[in-house]
Coordinates of C-alpha atoms and ligand atoms in Angstrom, one line a residue:
X1 CA -43.4 14.2 -65.1
X2 CA -42.3 17.5 -63.8
X3 CA -38.7 16.6 -62.9
X4 CA -35.9 15.8 -65.3
X5 CA -35.0 12.4 -63.9
X6 CA -33.3 9.6 -65.9
X7 CA -36.4 7.4 -65.6
X8 CA -38.8 9.9 -67.1
X9 CA -39.1 7.6 -70.2
X10 CA -41.3 5.4 -68.1
X11 CA -44.0 8.0 -68.7
X12 CA -43.9 8.4 -72.5
X13 CA -47.4 9.1 -74.0
X14 CA -49.8 6.1 -74.2
X15 CA -52.8 5.5 -76.4
X16 CA -56.1 7.0 -75.4
X17 CA -57.4 3.5 -74.4
X18 CA -54.4 2.9 -72.2
X19 CA -54.8 6.3 -70.6
X20 CA -58.4 5.6 -69.9
X21 CA -57.5 2.2 -68.4
X22 CA -55.0 3.8 -66.1
X23 CA -57.6 6.4 -65.0
X24 CA -60.0 3.6 -64.2
X25 CA -57.3 1.8 -62.1
X26 CA -56.5 4.8 -60.1
X27 CA -60.2 5.7 -59.6
X28 CA -60.8 2.3 -58.1
X29 CA -57.7 2.6 -55.9
X30 CA -58.8 6.0 -54.6
X31 CA -62.2 4.5 -53.8
X32 CA -60.5 1.7 -51.8
X33 CA -58.3 4.2 -49.9
X34 CA -61.4 6.3 -49.0
X35 CA -62.7 3.2 -47.1
X36 CA -59.5 2.6 -45.1
X37 CA -58.9 3.7 -41.4
X38 CA -57.3 7.2 -41.2
X39 CA -55.6 9.2 -38.5
X40 CA -54.2 12.8 -38.4
X41 CA -50.6 12.7 -39.5
X42 CA -47.7 15.1 -39.6
X43 CA -49.2 17.1 -42.5
X44 CA -52.6 18.7 -43.1
X45 CA -53.9 15.6 -44.8
X46 CA -54.5 12.3 -43.0
X47 CA -52.5 9.1 -43.0
X48 CA -54.3 5.9 -44.0
X49 CA -53.7 2.3 -42.9
X50 CA -53.2 -0.2 -45.6
X51 CA -52.4 -3.8 -44.8
X52 CA -51.4 -2.9 -41.2
X53 CA -49.1 0.0 -42.1
X54 CA -49.5 3.8 -42.2
X55 CA -49.1 6.0 -45.2
X56 CA -49.5 9.8 -45.7
X57 CA -51.8 10.5 -48.6
X58 CA -49.7 13.7 -49.1
X59 CA -46.5 11.7 -49.7
X60 CA -47.6 8.7 -51.6
X61 CA -51.1 9.2 -52.9
X62 CA -52.5 5.7 -53.6
X63 CA -49.0 4.6 -54.6
X64 CA -48.7 1.6 -52.3
X65 CA -51.9 0.0 -53.5
X66 CA -50.9 0.6 -57.1
X67 CA -47.5 -1.0 -56.5
X68 CA -49.1 -4.0 -54.8
X69 CA -51.6 -4.5 -57.7
X70 CA -49.6 -3.5 -60.7
X71 CA -45.8 -3.7 -60.2
X72 CA -44.4 -6.7 -62.0
X73 CA -40.9 -7.7 -60.9
X74 CA -38.4 -9.3 -63.2
X75 CA -36.2 -12.1 -61.9
X76 CA -33.2 -9.9 -62.7
X77 CA -34.5 -6.9 -60.6
X78 CA -32.6 -5.6 -57.5
X79 CA -35.0 -3.9 -55.2
X80 CA -33.6 -1.7 -52.4
X81 CA -35.9 -1.7 -49.4
X82 CA -35.5 0.5 -46.4
X83 CA -37.1 1.8 -43.2
X84 CA -37.4 5.6 -43.9
X85 CA -34.4 7.5 -42.5
X86 CA -32.2 4.4 -42.2
X87 CA -29.8 5.2 -44.9
X88 CA -31.9 4.8 -48.1
X89 CA -30.0 7.5 -49.9
X90 CA -26.7 5.9 -49.0
X91 CA -27.8 2.4 -50.0
X92 CA -29.1 3.7 -53.3
X93 CA -25.8 5.4 -54.0
X94 CA -23.7 2.3 -53.1
X95 CA -25.9 -0.1 -55.1
X96 CA -26.0 2.2 -58.1
X97 CA -22.2 2.6 -58.1
X98 CA -21.7 -1.2 -57.7
X99 CA -24.2 -2.1 -60.4
X100 CA -22.9 0.4 -62.9
X101 CA -19.2 0.2 -62.3
X102 CA -18.5 -1.3 -65.7
X103 CA -20.1 1.6 -67.6
X104 CA -18.8 4.2 -65.2
X105 CA -15.4 2.9 -64.2
X106 CA -13.7 6.2 -63.5
X107 CA -15.4 6.8 -60.2
X108 CA -13.4 9.9 -59.5
X109 CA -14.0 11.5 -62.8
X110 CA -16.6 14.2 -63.4
X111 CA -18.9 12.0 -65.5
X112 CA -20.3 9.7 -62.8
X113 CA -24.1 10.0 -62.6
X114 CA -23.9 10.2 -58.8
X115 CA -22.1 13.5 -59.2
X116 CA -24.9 15.0 -61.2
X117 CA -28.0 13.4 -59.7
X118 CA -29.1 12.6 -56.2
X119 CA -29.4 8.8 -55.8
X120 CA -33.2 9.1 -55.4
X121 CA -33.3 10.4 -59.0
X122 CA -31.2 7.4 -60.2
X123 CA -33.0 4.7 -58.2
X124 CA -36.6 5.6 -58.1
X125 CA -38.8 4.5 -55.2
X126 CA -41.8 2.7 -56.6
X127 CA -44.6 4.1 -54.4
X128 CA -43.2 7.6 -54.0
X129 CA -42.0 8.4 -57.5
X130 CA -43.3 5.8 -60.0
X131 CA -46.8 4.8 -58.9
X132 CA -47.7 8.0 -57.0
X133 CA -50.7 9.7 -58.5
X134 CA -50.0 12.9 -56.6
X135 CA -46.8 13.1 -58.5
X136 CA -47.5 11.7 -61.9
X137 CA -51.3 11.9 -62.3
X138 CA -53.3 8.7 -62.8
X139 CA -50.6 6.9 -64.9
X140 CA -49.2 3.5 -64.5
X141 CA -45.5 3.7 -65.5
X142 CA -44.0 1.5 -68.2
X143 CA -41.1 0.0 -66.3
X144 CA -40.4 -2.6 -69.0
X145 CA -38.6 0.2 -70.9
X146 CA -35.8 0.2 -68.3
X147 CA -32.7 -1.7 -69.0
X148 CA -32.0 -5.0 -67.1
X149 CA -31.0 -5.4 -64.4
X150 CA -33.4 -2.8 -63.0
X151 CA -32.5 -1.1 -59.8
X152 CA -35.6 0.1 -58.0
X153 CA -36.5 0.9 -54.4
X154 CA -39.3 0.9 -51.9
X155 CA -40.2 1.7 -48.3
X156 CA -43.2 -0.7 -48.4
X157 CA -43.3 -3.6 -45.9
X158 CA -42.3 -7.0 -47.2
X159 CA -45.8 -8.3 -46.6
X160 CA -47.3 -5.7 -49.0
X161 CA -45.0 -6.4 -51.9
X162 CA -46.5 -8.1 -54.9
X163 CA -46.0 -11.8 -55.3
X164 CA -43.8 -11.2 -58.4
X165 CA -41.3 -9.8 -55.9
X166 CA -41.5 -12.2 -53.0
X167 CA -42.0 -15.4 -55.1
X168 CA -39.4 -14.8 -57.9
X169 CA -35.7 -14.5 -58.3
X170 CA -35.9 -10.8 -57.7
X171 CA -33.3 -9.8 -55.1
X172 CA -34.1 -7.5 -52.2
X173 CA -31.5 -5.5 -50.2
X174 CA -33.1 -4.2 -47.0
X175 CA -31.6 -1.6 -44.7
X176 CA -32.7 -0.5 -41.2
X177 CA -31.1 1.3 -38.4
X178 CA -31.1 1.5 -34.6
X179 CA -34.5 2.8 -33.5
X180 CA -33.2 5.8 -31.6
X181 CA -31.3 7.3 -34.5
X182 CA -34.1 6.5 -36.9
X183 CA -36.6 8.4 -34.8
X184 CA -34.4 11.5 -34.4
X185 CA -33.6 11.5 -38.1
X186 CA -37.3 11.0 -38.9
X187 CA -38.2 14.0 -36.7
X188 CA -35.7 16.3 -38.4
X189 CA -36.7 15.2 -41.8
X190 CA -40.5 15.5 -41.5
X191 CA -40.2 18.9 -40.0
X192 CA -38.3 19.9 -43.2
X193 CA -41.1 18.4 -45.4
X194 CA -43.8 19.9 -43.2
X195 CA -42.4 23.4 -43.3
X196 CA -42.1 23.1 -47.1
X197 CA -45.6 21.8 -47.6
X198 CA -47.5 23.9 -45.1
X199 CA -45.5 26.6 -43.3
X200 CA -48.6 27.6 -41.3
X201 CA -48.5 24.3 -39.3
X202 CA -45.2 25.0 -37.5
X203 CA -42.7 22.4 -36.4
X204 CA -43.7 19.1 -34.8
X205 CA -42.2 18.6 -31.3
X206 CA -39.9 15.7 -30.6
X207 CA -42.4 14.6 -27.9
X208 CA -45.2 14.4 -30.4
X209 CA -43.1 12.5 -32.9
X210 CA -42.0 10.1 -30.2
X211 CA -45.6 9.4 -29.3
X212 CA -46.7 8.6 -32.9
X213 CA -43.6 6.6 -33.5
X214 CA -44.1 4.4 -30.4
X215 CA -47.7 3.9 -31.3
X216 CA -46.5 2.7 -34.7
X217 CA -48.2 5.7 -36.4
X218 CA -45.1 7.0 -38.3
X219 CA -44.7 6.9 -42.0
X220 CA -44.6 3.2 -43.1
X221 CA -44.9 2.3 -39.4
X222 CA -44.9 0.4 -37.2
X223 CA -41.3 0.3 -38.1
X224 CA -40.5 -2.7 -35.9
X225 CA -43.1 -4.7 -37.9
X226 CA -41.6 -3.5 -41.1
X227 CA -38.1 -4.6 -40.0
X228 CA -39.4 -7.9 -38.8
X229 CA -41.1 -8.6 -42.2
X230 CA -37.8 -8.3 -44.0
X231 CA -35.9 -10.1 -41.3
X232 CA -38.2 -13.1 -41.6
X233 CA -37.9 -12.8 -45.4
X234 CA -34.1 -12.9 -45.1
X235 CA -34.3 -16.1 -43.0
X236 CA -36.7 -17.8 -45.3
X237 CA -35.1 -16.8 -48.6
X238 CA -31.5 -15.8 -47.9
X239 CA -30.6 -16.0 -51.6
X240 CA -33.2 -13.3 -52.3
X241 CA -33.3 -11.1 -49.3
X242 CA -30.1 -9.5 -47.8
X243 CA -30.7 -7.8 -44.5
X244 CA -28.3 -4.9 -43.7
X245 CA -28.1 -2.4 -40.8
X246 CA -26.9 1.2 -41.2
X247 CA -24.8 0.9 -38.1
X248 CA -22.9 -2.1 -39.4
X249 CA -22.4 -0.4 -42.7
X250 CA -20.8 2.5 -40.9
X251 CA -18.6 0.2 -38.9
X252 CA -17.4 -2.1 -41.7
X253 CA -18.2 -0.6 -45.1
X254 CA -15.8 -2.8 -47.0
X255 CA -17.2 -6.0 -45.7
X256 CA -20.8 -5.0 -46.3
X257 CA -20.2 -3.5 -49.8
X258 CA -18.5 -6.8 -50.8
X259 CA -21.5 -8.7 -49.5
X260 CA -23.8 -6.5 -51.4
X261 CA -21.9 -6.9 -54.7
X262 CA -21.9 -10.6 -54.3
X263 CA -25.6 -10.7 -53.5
X264 CA -26.4 -8.6 -56.5
X265 CA -24.6 -11.1 -58.7
X266 CA -21.6 -8.9 -59.6
X267 CA -18.9 -9.6 -57.0
X268 CA -15.7 -7.6 -57.1
X269 CA -13.0 -9.5 -58.9
X270 CA -9.6 -9.8 -57.3
X271 CA -8.2 -7.4 -59.9
X272 CA -10.9 -4.8 -59.0
X273 CA -10.1 -5.2 -55.3
X274 CA -6.4 -4.8 -56.0
X275 CA -7.1 -1.7 -58.0
X276 CA -9.0 -0.2 -55.1
X277 CA -12.5 -0.3 -56.7
X278 CA -14.2 -1.1 -53.3
X279 CA -12.6 1.9 -51.6
X280 CA -13.3 4.2 -54.5
X281 CA -17.0 3.3 -54.3
X282 CA -17.1 3.9 -50.6
X283 CA -15.4 7.2 -51.0
X284 CA -17.7 8.3 -53.8
X285 CA -20.7 7.4 -51.7
X286 CA -19.4 8.8 -48.4
X287 CA -21.5 11.4 -46.5
X288 CA -18.7 13.9 -46.9
X289 CA -18.5 13.6 -50.6
X290 CA -22.2 13.4 -51.5
X291 CA -23.3 16.0 -49.0
X292 CA -20.9 18.5 -50.5
X293 CA -22.0 18.1 -54.1
X294 CA -23.8 21.0 -55.7
X295 CA -26.7 18.8 -56.8
X296 CA -27.3 17.7 -53.2
X297 CA -27.2 21.2 -51.9
X298 CA -29.5 22.8 -54.4
X299 CA -31.7 20.3 -56.4
X300 CA -35.1 19.4 -55.0
X301 CA -37.1 16.2 -54.7
X302 CA -40.6 15.5 -56.0
X303 CA -42.0 17.3 -52.9
X304 CA -39.9 20.4 -53.5
X305 CA -37.6 19.6 -50.6
X306 CA -33.9 20.4 -51.2
X307 CA -31.8 17.2 -51.2
X308 CA -29.6 18.6 -48.4
X309 CA -32.5 17.4 -46.1
X310 CA -31.3 13.8 -46.8
X311 CA -27.8 14.6 -45.5
X312 CA -27.9 15.8 -41.9
X313 CA -25.2 14.3 -39.6
X314 CA -24.8 10.7 -40.9
X315 CA -23.5 9.5 -37.5
X316 CA -24.4 6.6 -35.3
X317 CA -25.6 7.7 -31.8
X318 CA -26.6 11.2 -32.7
X319 CA -29.9 10.6 -31.0
X320 CA -28.3 10.7 -27.6
X321 CA -28.2 14.5 -27.9
X322 CA -32.0 14.7 -28.3
X323 CA -33.7 11.8 -26.5
X324 CA -34.2 11.8 -22.8
X325 CA -33.2 8.6 -20.8
X326 CA -36.9 7.9 -20.3
X327 CA -37.6 8.1 -24.0
X328 CA -34.7 5.7 -24.7
X329 CA -35.8 3.3 -22.1
X330 CA -39.3 3.2 -23.5
X331 CA -38.0 2.7 -27.0
X332 CA -35.8 -0.1 -25.7
X333 CA -38.7 -1.7 -23.9
X334 CA -41.0 -1.6 -27.1
X335 CA -38.2 -2.9 -29.2
X336 CA -37.5 -5.8 -26.8
X337 CA -41.2 -6.7 -26.8
X338 CA -41.7 -6.4 -30.5
X339 CA -38.6 -8.4 -31.5
X340 CA -38.7 -11.0 -28.7
X341 CA -37.8 -14.4 -30.0
X342 CA -37.0 -13.2 -33.5
X343 CA -33.3 -13.1 -33.3
X344 CA -33.3 -9.5 -34.6
X345 CA -31.9 -6.6 -32.6
X346 CA -32.3 -3.0 -33.4
Ligands
A3P401 P1 -29.2 11.6 -39.9 O1 -30.5 12.3 -40.0 O2 -29.1 10.8 -38.6 O3 -28.0 12.4 -40.2 P2 -32.6 8.2 -45.6 O4 -31.6 8.2 -46.7 O5 -33.2 6.8 -45.4 O6 -33.6 9.2 -45.7 O7 -31.8 8.4 -44.3 C1 -31.2 9.6 -44.0 C2 -30.1 9.4 -43.0 O8 -29.0 8.9 -43.6 C3 -29.7 10.8 -42.4 O9 -29.3 10.5 -41.1 C4 -28.5 11.1 -43.3 O10 -27.6 12.0 -42.8 C5 -27.9 9.7 -43.5 N1 -27.0 9.7 -44.7 C6 -27.3 10.2 -45.9 N2 -26.3 9.9 -46.8 C7 -25.4 9.2 -46.1 C8 -24.1 8.7 -46.5 N3 -23.6 8.8 -47.7 N4 -23.4 8.0 -45.5 C9 -23.9 7.9 -44.2 N5 -25.1 8.4 -43.8 C10 -25.8 9.0 -44.8

């Protein structure tokens, strides 16, 4: 693969027969995608609808179908799932720091991987990085090469995950965020991606983004349905699905980081707590710290977008400066309707 990420070993050369098999797999998936409903999206290429959710072919290629058919979860895996623009980068950083704290105990030292890599390069997203034919060519990654427990991520809905994820011991940590802030963050981010990919298209207006978003035609949308899928998963299988909210994590980081560590099977010991490990991880992964690192100011993701696009404000309620009261009312109305009776609030 083009980038120098720690997981590049998943793409070591294969035999000719294996390569031909991978090509056959991707050819079939591209044929399936060609038959799916499409709409004009935020880029010059269309979005397609797969199992009720929208994906940009630019962004993921046929990745979601490849994940659905070919990703095999291990019972020891921890899968981080997120609504786009809900704190994925933050969750990846926190989970990585928690899981690897024994091998990288000196969190403040210069050696910690989070100081050298953006968390998206440490915790790859299955459909965007690993199974994305636009990024890697027609190659199924060999994820068995990764050390256990594997820490992986996805934005795909719960209902589209392979059975090896939803019917095994694999643990999922899901994060979402209040709808208003998600929408505004989404708008800013996709304008960055769009200007990088095709500068001739010009920026998308907030009004246009709002319209698509409300119709459920945003990346991985409808986002309400995505959140509901994981919410139901967390109620049905609480040992396997932990449901988090960005807003709660901002308010009570210590509480939620401890919940995460416990859920991941590596709770903080009383000694670690006494020595300040929880606070150190929170500080290491704070917006202020990560957003000021050289790697996050200059390195680029697989789309060529600088990682600073993932660090904008990092505040709860920032959307109030952008959305009109009519827009907020409409979002509130849709959210009430969509989540009615579920017990979930967004
Ligand atoms: P804003 O655009 O509201 O600032 P994602 O990682 O899912 O793409 O989400 C991006 C959002 O998370 C952005 O929100 C970004 O600023 C915020 N974010 C990124 N890193 C963060 C951190 N360490 N702590 C809190 N928020 C963070």
